[in-house]
Tab-separated table of C-alpha atoms in Angstrom:
chain	number	residue	atom	x	y	z
W	1410	UNK	CA	41.523	-2.601	33.485
W	1411	UNK	CA	42.633	-1.537	30.026
W	1412	UNK	CA	42.114	-5.030	28.621
W	1413	UNK	CA	38.551	-5.110	30.008
W	1414	UNK	CA	37.723	-1.775	28.402
W	1415	UNK	CA	39.202	-2.922	25.107
W	1416	UNK	CA	37.148	-6.149	25.150
W	1417	UNK	CA	33.954	-4.240	25.957
W	1418	UNK	CA	34.490	-1.760	23.107
W	1419	UNK	CA	35.295	-4.538	20.637
W	1420	UNK	CA	32.109	-6.437	21.573
W	1421	UNK	CA	30.096	-3.219	21.272
W	1422	UNK	CA	31.463	-2.578	17.772
W	1423	UNK	CA	30.698	-6.140	16.651
W	1424	UNK	CA	27.143	-5.898	18.035
W	1425	UNK	CA	26.458	-2.594	16.255
W	1426	UNK	CA	27.929	-3.902	12.996
W	1427	UNK	CA	25.661	-6.956	13.046
W	1428	UNK	CA	22.656	-4.769	13.885
W	1429	UNK	CA	23.433	-2.475	10.962
W	1430	UNK	CA	23.413	-5.457	8.601
W	1431	UNK	CA	19.918	-6.562	9.691
W	1432	UNK	CA	17.098	-4.959	7.643
W	1433	UNK	CA	15.000	-2.537	9.661
W	1434	UNK	CA	11.412	-3.638	9.704
W	1435	UNK	CA	8.224	-3.157	11.688
W	1436	UNK	CA	6.436	-6.120	10.196
W	1437	UNK	CA	7.363	-7.995	7.069
W	1438	UNK	CA	4.961	-8.057	4.132
W	1439	UNK	CA	2.537	-11.012	3.988
W	1440	UNK	CA	4.675	-14.102	3.560
W	1441	UNK	CA	2.281	-17.063	3.473
W	1442	UNK	CA	0.028	-16.091	0.576
W	1443	UNK	CA	-0.768	-19.006	-1.732
W	1444	UNK	CA	-2.326	-16.828	-4.423
W	1445	UNK	CA	-0.139	-15.888	-7.349
W	1446	UNK	CA	-1.367	-12.283	-7.309
W	1447	UNK	CA	-2.871	-10.036	-4.673
W	1448	UNK	CA	-3.350	-6.408	-3.715
W	1449	UNK	CA	-4.510	-4.426	-0.680
W	1450	UNK	CA	-5.832	-0.891	-1.121
W	1451	UNK	CA	-7.353	1.879	0.973
W	1452	UNK	CA	-11.035	2.005	0.006
W	1453	UNK	CA	-11.255	5.756	0.518
W	1454	UNK	CA	-8.265	6.929	-1.542
W	1455	UNK	CA	-7.366	3.905	-3.690
W	1456	UNK	CA	-3.836	3.897	-2.256
W	1457	UNK	CA	-2.019	0.597	-2.788
W	1458	UNK	CA	-0.668	-0.668	0.537
W	1459	UNK	CA	0.921	-3.939	-0.553
W	1460	UNK	CA	0.844	-6.032	-3.710
W	1461	UNK	CA	2.270	-8.937	-5.636
W	1462	UNK	CA	1.780	-9.213	-9.405
W	1463	UNK	CA	-1.230	-6.901	-9.067
W	1464	UNK	CA	-1.168	-6.017	-12.800
W	1465	UNK	CA	-0.836	-9.605	-14.047
W	1466	UNK	CA	-3.751	-10.630	-16.283
W	1467	UNK	CA	-5.488	-13.666	-14.781
W	1468	UNK	CA	-8.822	-15.455	-14.921
W	1469	UNK	CA	-11.151	-13.979	-12.284
W	1470	UNK	CA	-13.877	-16.665	-12.136
W	1471	UNK	CA	-16.970	-15.497	-10.229
W	1472	UNK	CA	-15.552	-12.293	-8.735
W	1473	UNK	CA	-16.568	-11.075	-12.208
W	1474	UNK	CA	-20.092	-10.842	-10.762
W	1475	UNK	CA	-19.126	-7.767	-8.737
W	1476	UNK	CA	-19.180	-5.820	-11.994
W	1477	UNK	CA	-22.343	-7.620	-13.167
W	1478	UNK	CA	-24.324	-6.720	-10.055
W	1479	UNK	CA	-22.979	-3.147	-10.054
W	1480	UNK	CA	-24.220	-2.584	-13.619
W	1481	UNK	CA	-27.564	-4.160	-12.751
W	1482	UNK	CA	-27.929	-1.844	-9.741
W	1483	UNK	CA	-27.043	1.149	-11.906
W	1484	UNK	CA	-29.333	0.301	-14.823
W	1485	UNK	CA	-32.324	-1.697	-13.583
W	1486	UNK	CA	-35.333	-1.223	-11.319
W	1487	UNK	CA	-35.039	-3.831	-8.533
W	1488	UNK	CA	-38.809	-4.390	-8.608
W	1489	UNK	CA	-38.908	-5.020	-12.369
W	1490	UNK	CA	-39.838	-8.529	-13.537
W	1491	UNK	CA	-37.486	-10.395	-15.882
W	1492	UNK	CA	-38.627	-13.304	-18.023
W	1493	UNK	CA	-35.920	-15.939	-18.267
W	1494	UNK	CA	-34.845	-16.674	-21.851
W	1495	UNK	CA	-33.726	-20.101	-23.115
W	1496	UNK	CA	-30.219	-18.640	-23.636
W	1497	UNK	CA	-29.940	-17.569	-19.981
W	1498	UNK	CA	-30.548	-20.983	-18.444
W	1499	UNK	CA	-27.702	-23.234	-17.354
W	1500	UNK	CA	-29.325	-26.621	-16.710
W	1501	UNK	CA	-29.804	-27.514	-20.384
W	1502	UNK	CA	-26.226	-26.658	-21.355
W	1503	UNK	CA	-23.842	-29.598	-21.039
W	1504	UNK	CA	-20.790	-27.366	-20.763
W	1505	UNK	CA	-22.063	-25.447	-17.719
W	1506	UNK	CA	-24.643	-27.828	-16.191
W	1507	UNK	CA	-22.429	-28.456	-13.109
W	1508	UNK	CA	-21.794	-24.758	-12.431
W	1509	UNK	CA	-23.552	-22.674	-9.783
W	1510	UNK	CA	-27.193	-21.802	-10.525
W	1511	UNK	CA	-30.656	-21.419	-9.003
W	1512	UNK	CA	-32.321	-23.698	-11.584
W	1513	UNK	CA	-33.973	-20.939	-13.605
W	1514	UNK	CA	-36.088	-22.239	-16.464
W	1515	UNK	CA	-37.185	-20.683	-19.726
W	1516	UNK	CA	-40.287	-18.511	-19.278
W	1517	UNK	CA	-39.828	-18.053	-15.530
W	1518	UNK	CA	-40.708	-14.581	-14.235
W	1519	UNK	CA	-38.415	-13.323	-11.475
W	1520	UNK	CA	-37.682	-9.953	-9.905
W	1521	UNK	CA	-34.436	-8.101	-10.649
W	1522	UNK	CA	-33.714	-7.808	-6.925
W	1523	UNK	CA	-33.890	-11.584	-6.556
W	1524	UNK	CA	-31.586	-12.038	-9.544
W	1525	UNK	CA	-29.032	-9.596	-8.120
W	1526	UNK	CA	-28.955	-11.368	-4.747
W	1527	UNK	CA	-28.755	-14.788	-6.400
W	1528	UNK	CA	-25.854	-13.603	-8.547
W	1529	UNK	CA	-23.882	-12.230	-5.588
W	1530	UNK	CA	-24.855	-14.558	-2.731
W	1531	UNK	CA	-25.342	-17.910	-4.495
W	1532	UNK	CA	-22.984	-17.001	-7.372
W	1533	UNK	CA	-25.703	-18.208	-9.742
W	1534	UNK	CA	-24.549	-18.084	-13.340
W	1535	UNK	CA	-28.079	-18.298	-14.760
W	1536	UNK	CA	-29.087	-15.257	-12.683
W	1537	UNK	CA	-26.055	-13.376	-14.009
W	1538	UNK	CA	-27.121	-14.198	-17.573
W	1539	UNK	CA	-30.605	-12.840	-16.884
W	1540	UNK	CA	-29.227	-9.580	-15.506
W	1541	UNK	CA	-26.960	-9.176	-18.537
W	1542	UNK	CA	-29.854	-9.667	-20.933
W	1543	UNK	CA	-32.095	-7.328	-18.926
W	1544	UNK	CA	-29.479	-4.554	-19.109
W	1545	UNK	CA	-28.079	-4.965	-22.632
W	1546	UNK	CA	-30.113	-7.571	-24.501
W	1547	UNK	CA	-27.281	-10.093	-24.945
W	1548	UNK	CA	-24.226	-11.272	-23.032
W	1549	UNK	CA	-21.977	-9.912	-25.770
W	1550	UNK	CA	-23.444	-6.412	-25.561
W	1551	UNK	CA	-23.311	-6.561	-21.764
W	1552	UNK	CA	-19.635	-7.555	-21.853
W	1553	UNK	CA	-18.914	-4.460	-23.927
W	1554	UNK	CA	-20.678	-2.345	-21.299
W	1555	UNK	CA	-18.679	-4.103	-18.559
W	1556	UNK	CA	-15.411	-3.200	-20.254
W	1557	UNK	CA	-16.409	0.417	-20.818
W	1558	UNK	CA	-17.419	0.784	-17.168
W	1559	UNK	CA	-14.233	-0.940	-15.986
W	1560	UNK	CA	-12.091	1.655	-17.773
W	1561	UNK	CA	-14.162	4.455	-16.230
W	1562	UNK	CA	-13.519	3.000	-12.782
W	1563	UNK	CA	-9.740	2.862	-13.229
W	1564	UNK	CA	-9.203	-0.641	-14.620
W	1565	UNK	CA	-6.120	-0.915	-16.822
W	1566	UNK	CA	-5.851	-4.559	-17.906
W	1567	UNK	CA	-9.371	-5.957	-17.944
W	1568	UNK	CA	-11.324	-7.670	-20.704
W	1569	UNK	CA	-14.655	-9.228	-19.740
W	1570	UNK	CA	-16.424	-11.505	-22.232
W	1571	UNK	CA	-19.339	-12.706	-20.073
W	1572	UNK	CA	-21.272	-11.699	-16.924
W	1573	UNK	CA	-20.443	-14.752	-14.794
W	1574	UNK	CA	-16.718	-15.546	-15.111
W	1575	UNK	CA	-17.002	-19.085	-16.471
W	1576	UNK	CA	-13.848	-20.101	-18.388
W	1577	UNK	CA	-12.961	-18.097	-21.487
W	1578	UNK	CA	-9.352	-17.520	-22.508
W	1579	UNK	CA	-10.133	-13.886	-23.322
W	1580	UNK	CA	-11.970	-13.200	-20.045
W	1581	UNK	CA	-9.199	-11.693	-17.894
W	1582	UNK	CA	-8.607	-9.031	-15.287
W	1583	UNK	CA	-6.077	-8.177	-12.570
W	1584	UNK	CA	-6.055	-7.950	-8.800
W	1585	UNK	CA	-5.572	-4.173	-9.058
W	1586	UNK	CA	-8.484	-3.722	-11.494
W	1587	UNK	CA	-10.863	-5.785	-9.343
W	1588	UNK	CA	-9.872	-3.724	-6.278
W	1589	UNK	CA	-10.651	-0.478	-8.108
W	1590	UNK	CA	-13.980	-1.807	-9.408
W	1591	UNK	CA	-14.916	-2.951	-5.897
W	1592	UNK	CA	-13.793	0.367	-4.421
W	1593	UNK	CA	-16.363	2.194	-6.508
W	1594	UNK	CA	-19.071	-0.476	-6.176
W	1595	UNK	CA	-19.217	-0.265	-2.367
W	1596	UNK	CA	-19.996	3.452	-2.595
W	1597	UNK	CA	-23.360	2.418	-4.098
W	1598	UNK	CA	-25.712	1.778	-1.179
W	1599	UNK	CA	-27.881	-0.722	-3.074
W	1600	UNK	CA	-24.826	-2.720	-4.149
W	1601	UNK	CA	-23.327	-2.637	-0.649
W	1602	UNK	CA	-26.561	-3.988	0.830
W	1603	UNK	CA	-26.420	-7.008	-1.491
W	1604	UNK	CA	-22.630	-7.373	-1.022
W	1605	UNK	CA	-23.022	-7.725	2.752
W	1606	UNK	CA	-26.143	-9.958	2.865
W	1607	UNK	CA	-25.632	-13.347	4.516
W	1608	UNK	CA	-28.985	-15.056	3.912
W	1609	UNK	CA	-31.694	-14.187	1.375
W	1610	UNK	CA	-35.093	-15.661	0.536
W	1611	UNK	CA	-36.204	-15.817	-3.093
W	1612	UNK	CA	-40.023	-15.924	-3.137
W	1613	UNK	CA	-42.106	-18.279	-5.311
W	1614	UNK	CA	-42.841	-17.247	-8.882
W	1615	UNK	CA	-44.793	-18.555	-11.845
W	1616	UNK	CA	-42.547	-21.627	-12.119
W	1617	UNK	CA	-41.687	-22.335	-8.461
W	1618	UNK	CA	-44.039	-22.867	-5.551
W	1619	UNK	CA	-41.592	-22.734	-2.633
W	1620	UNK	CA	-39.305	-20.117	-1.123
W	1621	UNK	CA	-35.650	-20.645	-2.065
W	1622	UNK	CA	-33.308	-19.671	0.773
W	1623	UNK	CA	-29.733	-18.957	-0.294
W	1624	UNK	CA	-26.712	-18.490	1.991
W	1625	UNK	CA	-23.658	-16.431	1.120
W	1626	UNK	CA	-20.687	-18.505	-0.004
W	1627	UNK	CA	-18.344	-15.831	1.344
W	1628	UNK	CA	-17.949	-17.423	4.783
W	1629	UNK	CA	-15.888	-14.581	6.291
W	1630	UNK	CA	-19.261	-12.805	6.712
W	1631	UNK	CA	-20.696	-15.516	8.980
W	1632	UNK	CA	-20.061	-14.975	12.683
W	1633	UNK	CA	-20.393	-18.674	13.534
W	1634	UNK	CA	-17.881	-19.697	10.855
W	1635	UNK	CA	-14.176	-20.284	11.689
W	1636	UNK	CA	-13.193	-17.965	8.844
W	1637	UNK	CA	-15.279	-15.035	10.179
W	1638	UNK	CA	-13.313	-11.782	10.094
W	1639	UNK	CA	-13.896	-8.974	12.586
W	1640	UNK	CA	-15.019	-5.830	10.804
W	1641	UNK	CA	-15.889	-7.591	7.531
W	1642	UNK	CA	-18.155	-5.546	5.274
W	1643	UNK	CA	-18.646	-7.921	2.366
W	1644	UNK	CA	-16.949	-10.136	-0.157
W	1645	UNK	CA	-17.156	-12.419	-3.164
W	1646	UNK	CA	-15.518	-15.713	-4.007
W	1647	UNK	CA	-14.764	-17.389	-7.298
W	1648	UNK	CA	-13.448	-20.699	-8.580
W	1649	UNK	CA	-12.799	-22.411	-11.880
W	1650	UNK	CA	-10.047	-24.853	-12.754
W	1651	UNK	CA	-8.139	-22.327	-14.924
W	1652	UNK	CA	-8.552	-19.492	-12.393
W	1653	UNK	CA	-7.971	-21.385	-9.179
W	1654	UNK	CA	-9.577	-19.849	-6.088
W	1655	UNK	CA	-10.187	-16.094	-6.213
W	1656	UNK	CA	-11.621	-13.710	-3.647
W	1657	UNK	CA	-12.430	-10.087	-2.841
W	1658	UNK	CA	-12.902	-8.917	0.759
W	1659	UNK	CA	-13.795	-5.510	2.197
W	1660	UNK	CA	-13.317	-4.825	5.924
W	1661	UNK	CA	-13.530	-1.782	8.185
W	1662	UNK	CA	-11.775	-1.292	11.510
W	1663	UNK	CA	-11.488	2.068	13.217
W	1664	UNK	CA	-10.717	4.781	10.681
W	1665	UNK	CA	-9.590	2.390	7.935
W	1666	UNK	CA	-11.629	0.561	5.285
W	1667	UNK	CA	-9.487	-1.844	3.250
W	1668	UNK	CA	-10.083	-3.904	0.122
W	1669	UNK	CA	-8.129	-7.135	-0.416
W	1670	UNK	CA	-8.089	-9.131	-3.652
W	1671	UNK	CA	-6.368	-12.478	-4.139
W	1672	UNK	CA	-6.233	-14.514	-7.356
W	1673	UNK	CA	-5.018	-18.059	-7.925
W	1674	UNK	CA	-5.119	-19.351	-4.329
W	1675	UNK	CA	-4.496	-23.079	-4.024
W	1676	UNK	CA	-7.704	-24.018	-2.162
W	1677	UNK	CA	-10.900	-22.553	-0.778
W	1678	UNK	CA	-9.507	-22.568	2.773
W	1679	UNK	CA	-6.241	-21.000	1.620
W	1680	UNK	CA	-8.153	-18.280	-0.222
W	1681	UNK	CA	-9.790	-17.146	3.036
W	1682	UNK	CA	-6.477	-17.477	4.890
W	1683	UNK	CA	-4.806	-15.343	2.199
W	1684	UNK	CA	-7.466	-12.627	2.477
W	1685	UNK	CA	-7.192	-12.642	6.280
W	1686	UNK	CA	-3.413	-12.294	6.267
W	1687	UNK	CA	-3.510	-9.473	3.704
W	1688	UNK	CA	-6.170	-7.560	5.670
W	1689	UNK	CA	-4.347	-8.141	8.977
W	1690	UNK	CA	-1.191	-6.712	7.462
W	1691	UNK	CA	-3.007	-3.522	6.538
W	1692	UNK	CA	-4.834	-3.040	9.831
W	1693	UNK	CA	-1.810	-3.894	12.003
W	1694	UNK	CA	0.846	-1.852	10.211
W	1695	UNK	CA	-0.670	1.294	8.701
W	1696	UNK	CA	-1.708	4.513	10.404
W	1697	UNK	CA	-3.907	7.267	9.014
W	1698	UNK	CA	-1.753	10.354	8.435
W	1699	UNK	CA	-3.007	13.823	7.535
W	1700	UNK	CA	-1.669	15.963	4.690
W	1701	UNK	CA	-1.486	19.455	6.198
W	1702	UNK	CA	-0.368	22.969	5.297
W	1703	UNK	CA	3.021	22.012	6.724
W	1704	UNK	CA	3.432	19.757	3.693
W	1705	UNK	CA	1.677	21.925	1.089
W	1706	UNK	CA	1.948	25.695	1.332
W	1707	UNK	CA	-1.062	27.820	0.261
W	1708	UNK	CA	-0.488	29.583	-3.064
W	1709	UNK	CA	-2.310	31.725	-5.612
W	1710	UNK	CA	-2.588	31.156	-9.356
W	1711	UNK	CA	-4.254	33.037	-12.211
W	1712	UNK	CA	-7.111	32.151	-14.552
W	1713	UNK	CA	-6.382	33.370	-18.075
W	1714	UNK	CA	-8.978	33.646	-20.839
W	1715	UNK	CA	-8.352	35.370	-24.198
W	1716	UNK	CA	-4.915	36.646	-23.038
W	1717	UNK	CA	-6.436	38.319	-19.982
W	1718	UNK	CA	-6.218	37.523	-16.284
W	1719	UNK	CA	-9.890	37.205	-15.402
W	1720	UNK	CA	-9.654	35.656	-11.941
W	1721	UNK	CA	-7.331	34.380	-9.241
W	1722	UNK	CA	-7.276	30.937	-7.649
W	1723	UNK	CA	-6.431	30.467	-3.962
W	1724	UNK	CA	-5.045	26.933	-3.557
W	1725	UNK	CA	-4.901	25.117	-0.204
W	1726	UNK	CA	-4.721	21.520	0.971
W	1727	UNK	CA	-8.168	20.075	1.543
W	1728	UNK	CA	-9.063	19.735	5.212
W	1729	UNK	CA	-9.724	15.989	4.999
W	1730	UNK	CA	-6.705	14.894	2.971
W	1731	UNK	CA	-4.890	11.894	4.365
W	1732	UNK	CA	-2.974	8.755	3.413
W	1733	UNK	CA	-2.044	5.496	5.130
W	1734	UNK	CA	1.566	5.311	6.320
W	1735	UNK	CA	3.404	2.154	7.351
W	1736	UNK	CA	4.478	2.379	10.998
W	1737	UNK	CA	8.127	1.756	10.032
W	1738	UNK	CA	8.149	4.804	7.728
W	1739	UNK	CA	8.447	8.282	9.236
W	1740	UNK	CA	6.510	11.232	7.854
W	1741	UNK	CA	9.823	12.803	6.796
W	1742	UNK	CA	10.402	9.850	4.455
W	1743	UNK	CA	7.318	10.739	2.396
W	1744	UNK	CA	8.095	12.897	-0.648
W	1745	UNK	CA	5.589	15.637	-1.508
W	1746	UNK	CA	5.585	16.892	-5.099
W	1747	UNK	CA	3.170	19.721	-5.828
W	1748	UNK	CA	1.678	20.197	-9.280
W	1749	UNK	CA	0.409	23.762	-9.098
W	1750	UNK	CA	0.494	25.825	-12.274
W	1751	UNK	CA	1.032	29.555	-12.363
W	1752	UNK	CA	-2.078	29.918	-14.552
W	1753	UNK	CA	-5.150	27.886	-15.514
W	1754	UNK	CA	-8.198	28.119	-17.752
W	1755	UNK	CA	-11.690	28.052	-16.251
W	1756	UNK	CA	-12.111	24.421	-17.307
W	1757	UNK	CA	-8.762	23.037	-16.225
W	1758	UNK	CA	-8.150	23.883	-12.564
W	1759	UNK	CA	-6.583	20.753	-11.151
W	1760	UNK	CA	-3.903	21.534	-8.567
W	1761	UNK	CA	-2.607	18.343	-6.970
W	1762	UNK	CA	0.004	16.995	-4.616
W	1763	UNK	CA	1.728	13.710	-5.457
W	1764	UNK	CA	2.979	11.520	-2.601
W	1765	UNK	CA	5.740	8.951	-3.071
W	1766	UNK	CA	8.158	7.059	-0.865
W	1767	UNK	CA	11.474	5.303	-1.468
W	1768	UNK	CA	11.315	1.762	-2.889
W	1769	UNK	CA	13.280	0.253	0.013
W	1770	UNK	CA	10.473	0.730	2.553
W	1771	UNK	CA	7.460	-1.405	3.427
W	1772	UNK	CA	5.222	0.917	1.419
W	1773	UNK	CA	4.252	0.808	-2.236
W	1774	UNK	CA	6.339	3.621	-3.746
W	1775	UNK	CA	3.436	5.493	-5.390
W	1776	UNK	CA	1.214	6.565	-2.489
W	1777	UNK	CA	-1.175	8.553	-4.662
W	1778	UNK	CA	-2.249	11.855	-6.182
W	1779	UNK	CA	-4.468	14.111	-4.101
W	1780	UNK	CA	-6.501	17.046	-5.399
W	1781	UNK	CA	-5.978	20.334	-3.572
W	1782	UNK	CA	-8.945	22.501	-2.736
W	1783	UNK	CA	-9.170	25.841	-4.528
W	1784	UNK	CA	-11.340	28.944	-4.532
W	1785	UNK	CA	-11.758	31.197	-7.580
W	1786	UNK	CA	-12.219	34.952	-7.281
W	1787	UNK	CA	-13.294	36.705	-10.461
W	1788	UNK	CA	-11.751	40.113	-11.205
W	1789	UNK	CA	-14.113	42.969	-11.951
W	1790	UNK	CA	-11.560	44.387	-14.397
W	1791	UNK	CA	-9.604	41.730	-16.349
W	1792	UNK	CA	-5.882	42.417	-16.616
W	1793	UNK	CA	-4.164	42.001	-20.000
W	1794	UNK	CA	-1.387	39.429	-19.992
W	1795	UNK	CA	1.872	41.189	-20.800
W	1796	UNK	CA	5.425	39.958	-21.026
W	1797	UNK	CA	8.317	39.076	-23.290
W	1798	UNK	CA	9.278	35.657	-24.517
W	1799	UNK	CA	11.627	35.425	-21.557
W	1800	UNK	CA	8.674	36.097	-19.261
W	1801	UNK	CA	6.685	33.362	-20.998
W	1802	UNK	CA	9.565	30.930	-20.691
W	1803	UNK	CA	9.812	31.812	-17.034
W	1804	UNK	CA	6.069	31.302	-16.697
W	1805	UNK	CA	6.323	27.908	-18.374
W	1806	UNK	CA	8.992	26.973	-15.878
W	1807	UNK	CA	6.623	27.786	-13.029
W	1808	UNK	CA	4.023	25.502	-14.596
W	1809	UNK	CA	6.260	22.520	-13.940
W	1810	UNK	CA	5.732	20.561	-10.730
W	1811	UNK	CA	8.033	21.765	-7.961
W	1812	UNK	CA	9.827	18.832	-6.489
W	1813	UNK	CA	10.799	19.168	-2.880
W	1814	UNK	CA	14.130	17.932	-1.651
W	1815	UNK	CA	14.057	14.179	-1.196
W	1816	UNK	CA	14.730	13.226	2.437
W	1817	UNK	CA	17.039	10.374	3.356
W	1818	UNK	CA	15.214	7.069	3.972
W	1819	UNK	CA	14.893	6.076	7.638
W	1820	UNK	CA	17.002	2.950	7.132
W	1821	UNK	CA	19.867	5.023	5.677
W	1822	UNK	CA	19.614	7.524	8.525
W	1823	UNK	CA	19.873	4.733	11.108
W	1824	UNK	CA	22.784	3.150	9.248
W	1825	UNK	CA	24.672	6.469	9.151
W	1826	UNK	CA	24.075	6.999	12.888
W	1827	UNK	CA	25.344	3.493	13.649
W	1828	UNK	CA	28.342	4.047	11.361
W	1829	UNK	CA	29.143	7.332	13.151
W	1830	UNK	CA	28.909	5.628	16.555
W	1831	UNK	CA	31.247	2.888	15.356
W	1832	UNK	CA	33.763	5.495	14.101
W	1833	UNK	CA	33.596	7.310	17.454
W	1834	UNK	CA	34.170	4.056	19.318
W	1835	UNK	CA	37.083	3.137	17.055
W	1836	UNK	CA	38.531	6.611	17.596
W	1837	UNK	CA	38.147	6.198	21.354
W	1838	UNK	CA	39.875	2.831	21.166
W	1839	UNK	CA	42.777	4.329	19.207
W	1840	UNK	CA	43.136	7.166	21.743
W	1841	UNK	CA	43.093	4.636	24.596
W	1842	UNK	CA	45.788	2.658	22.795
W	1843	UNK	CA	48.103	5.650	22.427
W	1844	UNK	CA	47.506	6.828	26.006
W	1845	UNK	CA	48.147	3.329	27.322
W	1846	UNK	CA	51.271	3.011	25.169
W	1847	UNK	CA	52.622	6.346	26.447
W	1848	UNK	CA	52.050	5.244	30.048
W	1849	UNK	CA	53.774	1.946	29.363
W	1850	UNK	CA	56.841	3.715	27.897
W	1851	UNK	CA	56.938	6.023	30.927
W	1852	UNK	CA	56.808	3.048	33.311
W	1853	UNK	CA	59.575	1.280	31.376
W	1854	UNK	CA	61.745	4.388	31.567
W	1855	UNK	CA	61.209	4.678	35.332
W	1856	UNK	CA	62.093	1.014	35.752
W	1857	UNK	CA	65.325	1.511	33.763
W	1858	UNK	CA	66.248	4.546	35.886
W	1859	UNK	CA	65.631	2.628	39.096
W	1860	UNK	CA	67.745	-0.298	37.873
W	1861	UNK	CA	70.518	2.128	36.898
W	1862	UNK	CA	70.402	3.772	40.321
W	1863	UNK	CA	70.459	0.402	42.036
W	1864	UNK	CA	73.434	-0.630	39.893
W	1865	UNK	CA	75.341	2.577	40.681
W	1866	UNK	CA	74.572	2.258	44.394
W	1867	UNK	CA	75.705	-1.383	44.406
W	1868	UNK	CA	78.913	-0.441	42.546
W	1869	UNK	CA	79.686	2.328	45.038
W	1870	UNK	CA	79.113	0.029	47.971
W	1871	UNK	CA	81.351	-2.613	46.378
W	1872	UNK	CA	84.168	-0.072	45.817
W	1873	UNK	CA	83.848	1.164	49.373
W	1874	UNK	CA	84.131	-2.403	50.668
W	1875	UNK	CA	87.273	-2.975	48.612
W	1876	UNK	CA	88.851	0.195	49.990
W	1877	UNK	CA	88.216	-0.917	53.569
W	1878	UNK	CA	89.686	-4.328	52.808
W	1879	UNK	CA	92.927	-2.784	51.478
W	1880	UNK	CA	93.349	-0.694	54.621
């Protein structure tokens, strides 16, 4: 019986040890992506869910046109007529004659709306040139506007030199920057309508007598196409030899809208497969999680003007604050750091909460910064600010973000529990060993006593027999 118990405990210890050595995971990050760089973000908050080389500067090819169409939507009347310049055409330029176009010719009059749809849906480079000239006069001036707008939208490593994305060694961006540009663009209803259009008819004009029907090259939008993606909102593809195959996809399922960007995929089919796998990873593994008063306690700060307290600020978490949490990460693993100052000026009230998570989880460590809601209440009688240098130093200390205690990662917690169980089992095995050893010694002692008694009895019987024999 003892040997059976010992074998069972030994097997149990081995099993738990092997389990502890296996990484804990709900679902591994996308593993079959052919693109050299990609990113997946939450469209609502900009939170990065998963990435690879997202800040690497690469050639974007035609996903550049997302910015081109956005600027056209923001700056032009869709019903305005544009006259095509000789510089905007593609057909008469040997370098670009085999690139995508709608055969615009010099002197052709075409509506801005038709140019915007041709640029996005057909990826027409001549249409992109026309939009650039209509907005800024020249491609060079338009590129400057593109770069200024990119910075405003959160781009960090982008330099556009043209409106179409045709090869230029200085025309670069990143997966992260394109995701942020797209995130803002889809909030524009006019842009989103073009971004999601599958088929569009360009009417005749002064140079063309027939309707030109164009079909979106982003096949994930087409329900009868094998690459169709459930919940797809819109997308844009790109390709040049230096860039490889690039793509941007936006999809919505349930309470999540996600933006995926891939750059440098190895083929057109692989580009769509990459986008699908990245989006699937986000929809299958992340849950919408609220940021509540349990995480951020309400507090009150002061508004100081001219060394007087002129108002108070009641700070609370906004009612609709949330983030996307990987299903393998518990809420207790998320670190909340509040940045709430003791005092503000009227023009600088920006209380925030910063969310991070340990690097060894399936979440990007920097979840994001969220603005807290606040309400100002002006004082009828301003209060002079008084205090010594020590008070000011103390006040400065309160201005610093208060970092909450960092919880142990889930994986470490599980490992410690397994380690404790193993120690308990080892302790139980040791106790069993000593108990069994004590019993064995007791049995041996009893056996020796019985043998001694038998020996003494046999000796007495032998002596008695000898005595009878002598008589």
